[in-house]
Amino acid sequence: MKRGRKGAAPAPSTELPTCVLPLVTCPCCRVRRIVRLVSKSEQNPSRVFYKCPNNRIGTGGCKFFCWEDGEDSYLDYLSSIGMMIPSTYLGGEIEEEEQKEELHEEQKVELKMQKQQQLKMENSEIKLLLEKMDALVVICRMALCAFVVFVALLLYVLAQK
Protein backbone atom coordinates (compact mmCIF):
# COMPACT_ATOMS: atom_id res chain seq x y z
CA MET A 1 0.00 0.00 0.00
CA LYS A 2 1.29 3.41 -0.86
CA ARG A 3 1.35 5.87 1.97
CA GLY A 4 2.10 9.29 0.65
CA ARG A 5 0.36 12.11 -1.07
CA LYS A 6 -2.41 11.07 -3.43
CA GLY A 7 -4.42 13.42 -5.57
CA ALA A 8 -4.29 17.11 -4.91
CA ALA A 9 -3.15 18.27 -1.51
CA PRO A 10 -6.05 19.14 0.71
CA ALA A 11 -5.72 22.82 1.35
CA PRO A 12 -7.07 24.25 4.58
CA SER A 13 -8.95 21.62 6.50
CA THR A 14 -11.15 21.15 9.50
CA GLU A 15 -10.55 18.54 12.17
CA LEU A 16 -13.68 16.57 12.94
CA PRO A 17 -14.57 15.91 16.57
CA THR A 18 -16.10 12.50 15.91
CA CYS A 19 -15.04 9.80 13.53
CA VAL A 20 -16.26 6.38 12.68
CA LEU A 21 -12.94 4.74 11.85
CA PRO A 22 -10.34 4.28 14.59
CA LEU A 23 -7.46 6.72 14.62
CA VAL A 24 -4.22 4.77 14.94
CA THR A 25 -0.64 5.78 15.63
CA CYS A 26 1.12 7.01 12.51
CA PRO A 27 3.09 4.17 10.88
CA CYS A 28 5.65 6.63 9.51
CA CYS A 29 6.78 8.59 12.57
CA ARG A 30 5.23 6.29 15.23
CA VAL A 31 4.82 9.32 17.49
CA ARG A 32 1.52 11.01 16.71
CA ARG A 33 -2.00 9.69 16.28
CA ILE A 34 -3.61 10.02 12.83
CA VAL A 35 -6.22 12.79 12.51
CA ARG A 36 -9.37 12.85 10.38
CA LEU A 37 -9.89 16.06 8.41
CA VAL A 38 -12.16 17.44 5.70
CA SER A 39 -10.64 19.12 2.68
CA LYS A 40 -11.68 22.66 1.83
CA SER A 41 -9.78 22.77 -1.44
CA GLU A 42 -11.53 23.48 -4.73
CA GLN A 43 -10.19 20.23 -6.19
CA ASN A 44 -11.51 18.03 -3.35
CA PRO A 45 -14.26 19.95 -1.55
CA SER A 46 -15.63 18.26 1.59
CA ARG A 47 -13.57 15.14 0.92
CA VAL A 48 -12.49 13.38 4.11
CA PHE A 49 -8.85 12.41 4.55
CA TYR A 50 -6.55 11.05 7.24
CA LYS A 51 -3.02 12.25 7.92
CA CYS A 52 -0.39 12.52 10.57
CA PRO A 53 -0.22 15.93 12.26
CA ASN A 54 3.51 15.86 11.38
CA ASN A 55 2.65 15.55 7.66
CA ARG A 56 4.15 18.40 5.68
CA ILE A 57 4.50 19.26 2.02
CA GLY A 58 8.07 18.98 0.84
CA THR A 59 10.99 17.57 2.79
CA GLY A 60 10.90 16.78 6.47
CA GLY A 61 7.94 15.60 8.44
CA CYS A 62 5.84 12.51 8.17
CA LYS A 63 4.55 11.18 4.84
CA PHE A 64 1.37 9.37 5.98
CA PHE A 65 -1.74 10.51 4.09
CA CYS A 66 -4.90 8.63 2.98
CA TRP A 67 -8.22 9.69 1.54
CA GLU A 68 -11.27 8.16 3.18
CA ASP A 69 -12.58 6.96 -0.17
CA GLY A 70 -11.05 5.78 -3.42
CA GLU A 71 -8.07 3.57 -4.10
CA ASP A 72 -5.69 2.88 -1.18
CA SER A 73 -8.16 4.39 1.28
CA TYR A 74 -7.73 4.68 5.03
CA LEU A 75 -10.12 1.76 5.39
CA ASP A 76 -7.81 -0.32 3.17
CA TYR A 77 -4.86 0.73 5.32
CA LEU A 78 -6.65 -0.30 8.52
CA SER A 79 -7.54 -3.65 6.97
CA SER A 80 -3.93 -4.18 5.85
CA ILE A 81 -2.64 -3.77 9.41
CA GLY A 82 -5.27 -6.19 10.73
CA MET A 83 -7.49 -3.59 12.39
CA MET A 84 -11.07 -4.69 13.00
CA ILE A 85 -13.40 -2.30 11.17
CA PRO A 86 -16.52 -1.18 13.07
CA SER A 87 -19.67 -2.71 11.60
CA THR A 88 -21.37 0.69 11.79
CA TYR A 89 -18.93 1.95 9.16
CA LEU A 90 -19.46 -1.06 6.93
CA GLY A 91 -23.21 -1.22 7.60
CA GLY A 92 -24.30 0.29 4.31
CA GLU A 93 -21.85 -1.84 2.35
CA ILE A 94 -22.91 -4.96 4.25
CA GLU A 95 -26.60 -4.27 3.65
CA GLU A 96 -25.95 -3.62 -0.03
CA GLU A 97 -23.91 -6.82 -0.26
CA GLU A 98 -26.63 -8.77 1.56
CA GLN A 99 -29.25 -7.37 -0.82
CA LYS A 100 -27.11 -8.39 -3.79
CA GLU A 101 -26.67 -11.87 -2.29
CA GLU A 102 -30.42 -12.18 -1.62
CA LEU A 103 -31.19 -11.08 -5.17
CA HIS A 104 -28.57 -13.53 -6.46
CA GLU A 105 -30.09 -16.32 -4.33
CA GLU A 106 -33.59 -15.45 -5.57
CA GLN A 107 -32.33 -15.56 -9.14
CA LYS A 108 -30.67 -18.93 -8.46
CA VAL A 109 -33.91 -20.32 -6.99
CA GLU A 110 -35.94 -18.97 -9.91
CA LEU A 111 -33.48 -20.43 -12.41
CA LYS A 112 -33.54 -23.77 -10.60
CA MET A 113 -37.35 -23.78 -10.65
CA GLN A 114 -37.34 -22.98 -14.38
CA LYS A 115 -34.88 -25.82 -15.01
CA GLN A 116 -37.04 -28.22 -12.98
CA GLN A 117 -40.14 -27.14 -14.91
CA GLN A 118 -38.28 -27.61 -18.18
CA LEU A 119 -37.09 -31.06 -17.06
CA LYS A 120 -40.66 -32.02 -16.14
CA MET A 121 -41.83 -30.91 -19.57
CA GLU A 122 -38.99 -32.79 -21.24
CA ASN A 123 -39.73 -35.87 -19.13
CA SER A 124 -43.41 -35.79 -20.09
CA GLU A 125 -42.46 -35.34 -23.75
CA ILE A 126 -40.03 -38.25 -23.51
CA LYS A 127 -42.69 -40.43 -21.87
CA LEU A 128 -45.13 -39.57 -24.66
CA LEU A 129 -42.50 -40.42 -27.28
CA LEU A 130 -41.73 -43.73 -25.56
CA GLU A 131 -45.43 -44.63 -25.53
CA LYS A 132 -45.67 -43.84 -29.24
CA MET A 133 -42.53 -45.88 -29.94
CA ASP A 134 -43.95 -48.83 -27.99
CA ALA A 135 -47.15 -48.63 -30.06
CA LEU A 136 -45.07 -48.47 -33.24
CA VAL A 137 -43.04 -51.52 -32.17
CA VAL A 138 -46.30 -53.45 -31.58
CA ILE A 139 -47.57 -52.46 -35.03
CA CYS A 140 -44.26 -53.46 -36.64
CA ARG A 141 -44.35 -56.86 -34.90
CA MET A 142 -47.92 -57.41 -36.08
CA ALA A 143 -46.93 -56.44 -39.64
CA LEU A 144 -43.93 -58.78 -39.47
CA CYS A 145 -46.13 -61.63 -38.25
CA ALA A 146 -48.63 -60.95 -41.03
CA PHE A 147 -45.81 -60.91 -43.59
CA VAL A 148 -44.41 -64.22 -42.27
CA VAL A 149 -47.88 -65.80 -42.44
CA PHE A 150 -48.32 -64.44 -45.99
CA VAL A 151 -44.95 -65.87 -47.10
CA ALA A 152 -45.77 -69.20 -45.44
CA LEU A 153 -49.12 -69.38 -47.23
CA LEU A 154 -47.49 -68.43 -50.52
CA LEU A 155 -44.91 -71.20 -50.10
CA TYR A 156 -47.67 -73.70 -49.22
CA VAL A 157 -49.64 -72.78 -52.31
CA LEU A 158 -46.55 -73.08 -54.51
CA ALA A 159 -45.67 -76.42 -52.96
CA GLN A 160 -49.18 -77.78 -53.72
CA LYS A 161 -48.87 -77.12 -57.45
PDB file of C-alpha atoms in Angstrom, residues 6-78:
ATOM      1  CA  LYS A   6      -2.410  11.069  -3.429  1.00  0.00           C
ATOM      2  CA  GLY A   7      -4.417  13.420  -5.573  1.00  0.00           C
ATOM      3  CA  ALA A   8      -4.287  17.111  -4.907  1.00  0.00           C
ATOM      4  CA  ALA A   9      -3.150  18.266  -1.514  1.00  0.00           C
ATOM      5  CA  PRO A  10      -6.053  19.138   0.710  1.00  0.00           C
ATOM      6  CA  ALA A  11      -5.724  22.819   1.351  1.00  0.00           C
ATOM      7  CA  PRO A  12      -7.074  24.246   4.583  1.00  0.00           C
ATOM      8  CA  SER A  13      -8.952  21.616   6.503  1.00  0.00           C
ATOM      9  CA  THR A  14     -11.149  21.155   9.500  1.00  0.00           C
ATOM     10  CA  GLU A  15     -10.548  18.545  12.174  1.00  0.00           C
ATOM     11  CA  LEU A  16     -13.684  16.571  12.944  1.00  0.00           C
ATOM     12  CA  PRO A  17     -14.572  15.907  16.575  1.00  0.00           C
ATOM     13  CA  THR A  18     -16.105  12.500  15.913  1.00  0.00           C
ATOM     14  CA  CYS A  19     -15.043   9.799  13.533  1.00  0.00           C
ATOM     15  CA  VAL A  20     -16.263   6.379  12.678  1.00  0.00           C
ATOM     16  CA  LEU A  21     -12.945   4.740  11.849  1.00  0.00           C
ATOM     17  CA  PRO A  22     -10.344   4.277  14.585  1.00  0.00           C
ATOM     18  CA  LEU A  23      -7.460   6.721  14.618  1.00  0.00           C
ATOM     19  CA  VAL A  24      -4.224   4.773  14.941  1.00  0.00           C
ATOM     20  CA  THR A  25      -0.644   5.779  15.627  1.00  0.00           C
ATOM     21  CA  CYS A  26       1.118   7.014  12.514  1.00  0.00           C
ATOM     22  CA  PRO A  27       3.089   4.170  10.879  1.00  0.00           C
ATOM     23  CA  CYS A  28       5.647   6.634   9.511  1.00  0.00           C
ATOM     24  CA  CYS A  29       6.776   8.589  12.566  1.00  0.00           C
ATOM     25  CA  ARG A  30       5.229   6.291  15.227  1.00  0.00           C
ATOM     26  CA  VAL A  31       4.821   9.320  17.485  1.00  0.00           C
ATOM     27  CA  ARG A  32       1.522  11.011  16.707  1.00  0.00           C
ATOM     28  CA  ARG A  33      -2.004   9.687  16.276  1.00  0.00           C
ATOM     29  CA  ILE A  34      -3.612  10.019  12.832  1.00  0.00           C
ATOM     30  CA  VAL A  35      -6.221  12.793  12.513  1.00  0.00           C
ATOM     31  CA  ARG A  36      -9.369  12.855  10.385  1.00  0.00           C
ATOM     32  CA  LEU A  37      -9.893  16.065   8.407  1.00  0.00           C
ATOM     33  CA  VAL A  38     -12.164  17.436   5.698  1.00  0.00           C
ATOM     34  CA  SER A  39     -10.635  19.116   2.680  1.00  0.00           C
ATOM     35  CA  LYS A  40     -11.682  22.657   1.831  1.00  0.00           C
ATOM     36  CA  SER A  41      -9.779  22.769  -1.441  1.00  0.00           C
ATOM     37  CA  GLU A  42     -11.534  23.476  -4.726  1.00  0.00           C
ATOM     38  CA  GLN A  43     -10.189  20.229  -6.192  1.00  0.00           C
ATOM     39  CA  ASN A  44     -11.513  18.030  -3.347  1.00  0.00           C
ATOM     40  CA  PRO A  45     -14.259  19.953  -1.547  1.00  0.00           C
ATOM     41  CA  SER A  46     -15.632  18.258   1.586  1.00  0.00           C
ATOM     42  CA  ARG A  47     -13.571  15.142   0.922  1.00  0.00           C
ATOM     43  CA  VAL A  48     -12.492  13.377   4.108  1.00  0.00           C
ATOM     44  CA  PHE A  49      -8.850  12.414   4.545  1.00  0.00           C
ATOM     45  CA  TYR A  50      -6.546  11.053   7.244  1.00  0.00           C
ATOM     46  CA  LYS A  51      -3.021  12.254   7.921  1.00  0.00           C
ATOM     47  CA  CYS A  52      -0.389  12.516  10.573  1.00  0.00           C
ATOM     48  CA  PRO A  53      -0.217  15.930  12.261  1.00  0.00           C
ATOM     49  CA  ASN A  54       3.513  15.863  11.381  1.00  0.00           C
ATOM     50  CA  ASN A  55       2.647  15.550   7.663  1.00  0.00           C
ATOM     51  CA  ARG A  56       4.155  18.402   5.681  1.00  0.00           C
ATOM     52  CA  ILE A  57       4.500  19.262   2.022  1.00  0.00           C
ATOM     53  CA  GLY A  58       8.074  18.982   0.839  1.00  0.00           C
ATOM     54  CA  THR A  59      10.992  17.570   2.792  1.00  0.00           C
ATOM     55  CA  GLY A  60      10.899  16.776   6.467  1.00  0.00           C
ATOM     56  CA  GLY A  61       7.943  15.596   8.437  1.00  0.00           C
ATOM     57  CA  CYS A  62       5.841  12.509   8.169  1.00  0.00           C
ATOM     58  CA  LYS A  63       4.552  11.176   4.836  1.00  0.00           C
ATOM     59  CA  PHE A  64       1.366   9.366   5.983  1.00  0.00           C
ATOM     60  CA  PHE A  65      -1.744  10.510   4.090  1.00  0.00           C
ATOM     61  CA  CYS A  66      -4.896   8.631   2.977  1.00  0.00           C
ATOM     62  CA  TRP A  67      -8.222   9.691   1.538  1.00  0.00           C
ATOM     63  CA  GLU A  68     -11.270   8.160   3.182  1.00  0.00           C
ATOM     64  CA  ASP A  69     -12.578   6.958  -0.175  1.00  0.00           C
ATOM     65  CA  GLY A  70     -11.048   5.779  -3.418  1.00  0.00           C
ATOM     66  CA  GLU A  71      -8.065   3.565  -4.099  1.00  0.00           C
ATOM     67  CA  ASP A  72      -5.687   2.884  -1.183  1.00  0.00           C
ATOM     68  CA  SER A  73      -8.156   4.394   1.275  1.00  0.00           C
ATOM     69  CA  TYR A  74      -7.729   4.681   5.028  1.00  0.00           C
ATOM     70  CA  LEU A  75     -10.124   1.760   5.387  1.00  0.00           C
ATOM     71  CA  ASP A  76      -7.810  -0.318   3.167  1.00  0.00           C
ATOM     72  CA  TYR A  77      -4.856   0.731   5.316  1.00  0.00           C
ATOM     73  CA  LEU A  78      -6.653  -0.301   8.519  1.00  0.00           C
TER      74      LEU A  78
END
